[in-house]
XYZ file of C-alpha atoms in Angstrom:
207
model
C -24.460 -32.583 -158.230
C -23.733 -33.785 -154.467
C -25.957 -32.738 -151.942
C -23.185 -30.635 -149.870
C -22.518 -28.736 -153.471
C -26.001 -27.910 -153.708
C -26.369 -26.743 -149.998
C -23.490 -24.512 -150.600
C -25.329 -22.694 -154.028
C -28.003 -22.436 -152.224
C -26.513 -20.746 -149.042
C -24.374 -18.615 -151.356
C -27.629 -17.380 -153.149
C -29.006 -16.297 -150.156
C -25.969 -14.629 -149.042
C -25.813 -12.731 -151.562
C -29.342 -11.804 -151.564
C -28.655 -10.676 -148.037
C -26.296 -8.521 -149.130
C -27.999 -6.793 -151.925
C -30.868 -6.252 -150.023
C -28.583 -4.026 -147.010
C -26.552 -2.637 -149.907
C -29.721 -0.892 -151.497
C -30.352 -0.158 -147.468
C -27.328 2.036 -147.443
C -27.433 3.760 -150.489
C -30.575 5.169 -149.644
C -30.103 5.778 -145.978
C -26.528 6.865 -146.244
C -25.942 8.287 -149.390
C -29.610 9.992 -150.545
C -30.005 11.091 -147.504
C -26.883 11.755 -145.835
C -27.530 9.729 -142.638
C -24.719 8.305 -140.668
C -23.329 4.890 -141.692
C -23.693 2.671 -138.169
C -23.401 -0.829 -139.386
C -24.929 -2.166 -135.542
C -27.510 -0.890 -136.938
C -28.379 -2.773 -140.069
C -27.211 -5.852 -138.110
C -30.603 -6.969 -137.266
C -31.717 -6.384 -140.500
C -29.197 -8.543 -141.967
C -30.534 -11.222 -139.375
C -34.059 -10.868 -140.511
C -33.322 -11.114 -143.794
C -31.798 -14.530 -143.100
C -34.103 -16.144 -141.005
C -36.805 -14.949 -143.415
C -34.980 -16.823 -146.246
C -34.500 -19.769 -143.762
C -38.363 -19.828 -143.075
C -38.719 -19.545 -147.031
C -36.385 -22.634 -147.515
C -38.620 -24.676 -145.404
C -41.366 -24.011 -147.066
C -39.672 -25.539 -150.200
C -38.826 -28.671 -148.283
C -42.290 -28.594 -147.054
C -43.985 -28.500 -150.550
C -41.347 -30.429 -151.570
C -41.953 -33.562 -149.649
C -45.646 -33.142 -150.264
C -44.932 -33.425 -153.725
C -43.130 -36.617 -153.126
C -45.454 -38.665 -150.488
C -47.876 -38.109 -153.707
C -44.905 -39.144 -156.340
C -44.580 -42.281 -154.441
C -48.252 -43.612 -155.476
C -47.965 -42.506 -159.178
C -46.333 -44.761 -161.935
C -47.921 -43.530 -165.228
C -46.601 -40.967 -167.265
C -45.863 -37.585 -166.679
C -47.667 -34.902 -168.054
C -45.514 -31.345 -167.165
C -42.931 -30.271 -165.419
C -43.946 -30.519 -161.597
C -45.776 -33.798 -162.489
C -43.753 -35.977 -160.598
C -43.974 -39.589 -160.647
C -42.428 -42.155 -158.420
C -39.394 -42.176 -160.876
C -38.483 -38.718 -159.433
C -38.722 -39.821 -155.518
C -35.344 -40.237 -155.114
C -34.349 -36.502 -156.777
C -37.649 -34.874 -154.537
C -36.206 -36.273 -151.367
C -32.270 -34.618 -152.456
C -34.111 -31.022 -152.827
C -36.328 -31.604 -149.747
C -32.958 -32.253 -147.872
C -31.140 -29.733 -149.040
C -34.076 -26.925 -148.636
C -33.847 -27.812 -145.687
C -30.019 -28.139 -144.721
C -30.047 -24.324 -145.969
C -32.745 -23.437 -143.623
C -30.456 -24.773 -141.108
C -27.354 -23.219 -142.410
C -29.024 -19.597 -142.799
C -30.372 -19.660 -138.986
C -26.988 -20.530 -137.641
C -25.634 -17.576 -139.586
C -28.105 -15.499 -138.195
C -27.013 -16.613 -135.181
C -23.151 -15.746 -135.823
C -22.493 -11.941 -134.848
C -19.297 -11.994 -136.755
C -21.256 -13.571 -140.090
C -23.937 -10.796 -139.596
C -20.981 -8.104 -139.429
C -18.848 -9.083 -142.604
C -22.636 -9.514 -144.677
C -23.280 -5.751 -143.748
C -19.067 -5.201 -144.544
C -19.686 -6.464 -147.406
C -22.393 -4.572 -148.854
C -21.126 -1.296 -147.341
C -17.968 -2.240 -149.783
C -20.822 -2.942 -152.581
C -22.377 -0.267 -151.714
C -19.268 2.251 -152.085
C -18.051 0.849 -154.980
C -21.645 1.393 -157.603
C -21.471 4.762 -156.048
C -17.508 5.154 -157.127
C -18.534 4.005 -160.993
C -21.137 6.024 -161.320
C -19.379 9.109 -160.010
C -16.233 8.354 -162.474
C -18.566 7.290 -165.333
C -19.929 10.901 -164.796
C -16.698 12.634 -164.712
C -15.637 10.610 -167.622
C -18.188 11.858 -169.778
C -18.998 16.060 -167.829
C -14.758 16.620 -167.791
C -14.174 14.832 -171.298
C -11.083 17.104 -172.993
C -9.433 17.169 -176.559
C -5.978 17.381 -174.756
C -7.056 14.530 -172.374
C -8.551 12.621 -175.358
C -5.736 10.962 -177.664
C -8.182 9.603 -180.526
C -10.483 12.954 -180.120
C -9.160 14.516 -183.439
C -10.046 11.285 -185.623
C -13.390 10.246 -183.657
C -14.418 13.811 -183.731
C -13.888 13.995 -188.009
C -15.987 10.877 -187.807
C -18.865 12.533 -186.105
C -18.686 15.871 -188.453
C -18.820 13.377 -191.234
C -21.672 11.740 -190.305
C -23.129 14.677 -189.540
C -22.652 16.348 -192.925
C -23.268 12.947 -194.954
C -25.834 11.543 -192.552
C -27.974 13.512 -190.477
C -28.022 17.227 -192.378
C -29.589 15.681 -195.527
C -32.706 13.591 -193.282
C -33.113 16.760 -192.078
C -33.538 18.221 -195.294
C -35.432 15.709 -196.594
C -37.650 15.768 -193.405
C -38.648 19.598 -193.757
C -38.773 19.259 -197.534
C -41.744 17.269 -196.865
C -43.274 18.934 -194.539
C -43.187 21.966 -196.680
C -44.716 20.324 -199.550
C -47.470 18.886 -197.218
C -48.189 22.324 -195.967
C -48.615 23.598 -199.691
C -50.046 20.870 -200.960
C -47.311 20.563 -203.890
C -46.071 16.945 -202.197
C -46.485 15.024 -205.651
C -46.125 17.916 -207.792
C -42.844 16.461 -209.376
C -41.008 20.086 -209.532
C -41.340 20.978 -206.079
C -40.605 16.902 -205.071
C -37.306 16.737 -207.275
C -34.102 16.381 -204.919
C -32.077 19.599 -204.381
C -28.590 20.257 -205.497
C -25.660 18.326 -203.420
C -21.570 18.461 -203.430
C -19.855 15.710 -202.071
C -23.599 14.072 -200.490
C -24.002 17.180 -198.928
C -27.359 19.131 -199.156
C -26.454 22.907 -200.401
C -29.733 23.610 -199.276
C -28.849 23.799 -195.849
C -26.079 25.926 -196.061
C -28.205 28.654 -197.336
């Protein structure tokens, strides 16, 4: 991958990162408890949040390169992972660049007033639109009507059937053998046989 393609993943990640981070802002401030939405305000959030991934991209570049002025002496075999040799120089000085060309490129965006404004836009617009699915995932399921339902009829015949086939007779079977526990009759083979059924329904619970 080139360098400039890896820059922009990484300033991506962090943008959205920035986001996320003012969108769970705003659902609590704004929606659980009902304060005002005044996006100056979470502008200097969203600028701390990117200069404090900046200052965390430069400590990448910074472990990084130590791990490659110490690559550069060793010609052996690796033994792991982050066991670099001086094989891997040339890749260890690509990440320690781009670490820190997105150090760069998040403190100029948290210089940008208009690039602080569309992050906090943007996870307003996040912000709205979990609330919107959960509130119509709710009403889906609270205001669910036969008359609204088309396939209601059928899917609710499948659930009596299950029910009658399914769950009735492990219930049966469940306080059958609890009731023979109690009594101590559990192996007694009268008391143990299976009760009477029509159609693999237990007539036992329709007593």
């Amino acid at each position: 991958m080139k360098l400039a393609d890896m820059v922009a993943d990484g300033l991506y990640v962090a943008s959205a990162a920035t986001r996320l981070a003012l969108k769970n802002r705003i659902l609590v401030e704004v929606i659980a408890r009902g304060e005002d939405f005044d996006p100056q305000r979470l502008v200097p959030e969203a600028r701390e949040t990117l200069l404090t991934l900046a200052a965390e991209a430069d400590q990448d570049a910074q472990r990084i390169e130590s791990a490659r002025l110490r690559a550069r002496r060793r010609h052996n075999d690796s033994y792991g992972t982050h066991d670099y040799r001086s094989r891997d120089v040339r890749n260890l000085r690509k990440r320690q660049r781009q670490s820190e060309q997105v150090a760069a490129g998040l403190r100029a965006r948290a210089d940008d007033e208009t690039e602080l404004r569309k992050l906090v836009e943007d996870a307003r617009e996040a912000a709205w639109s979990e609330v919107e699915r959960n509130i119509d995932s709710t009403l889906r399921i609270e205001a669910a009507r036969p008359d609204l339902e088309p396939d209601y009829g059928k899917l609710r015949e499948a659930r009596m059937q299950s029910l009658r086939l399914i769950d009735l007779p492990r219930l049966a079977a469940h306080r059958r053998r609890n009731a023979q526990g109690a009594a101590g009759t559990l192996d007694d083979e009268k008391t143990a046989d299976a009760p009477a059924k029509a159609a693999g329904v237990d007539l036992s619970e329709l007593e």
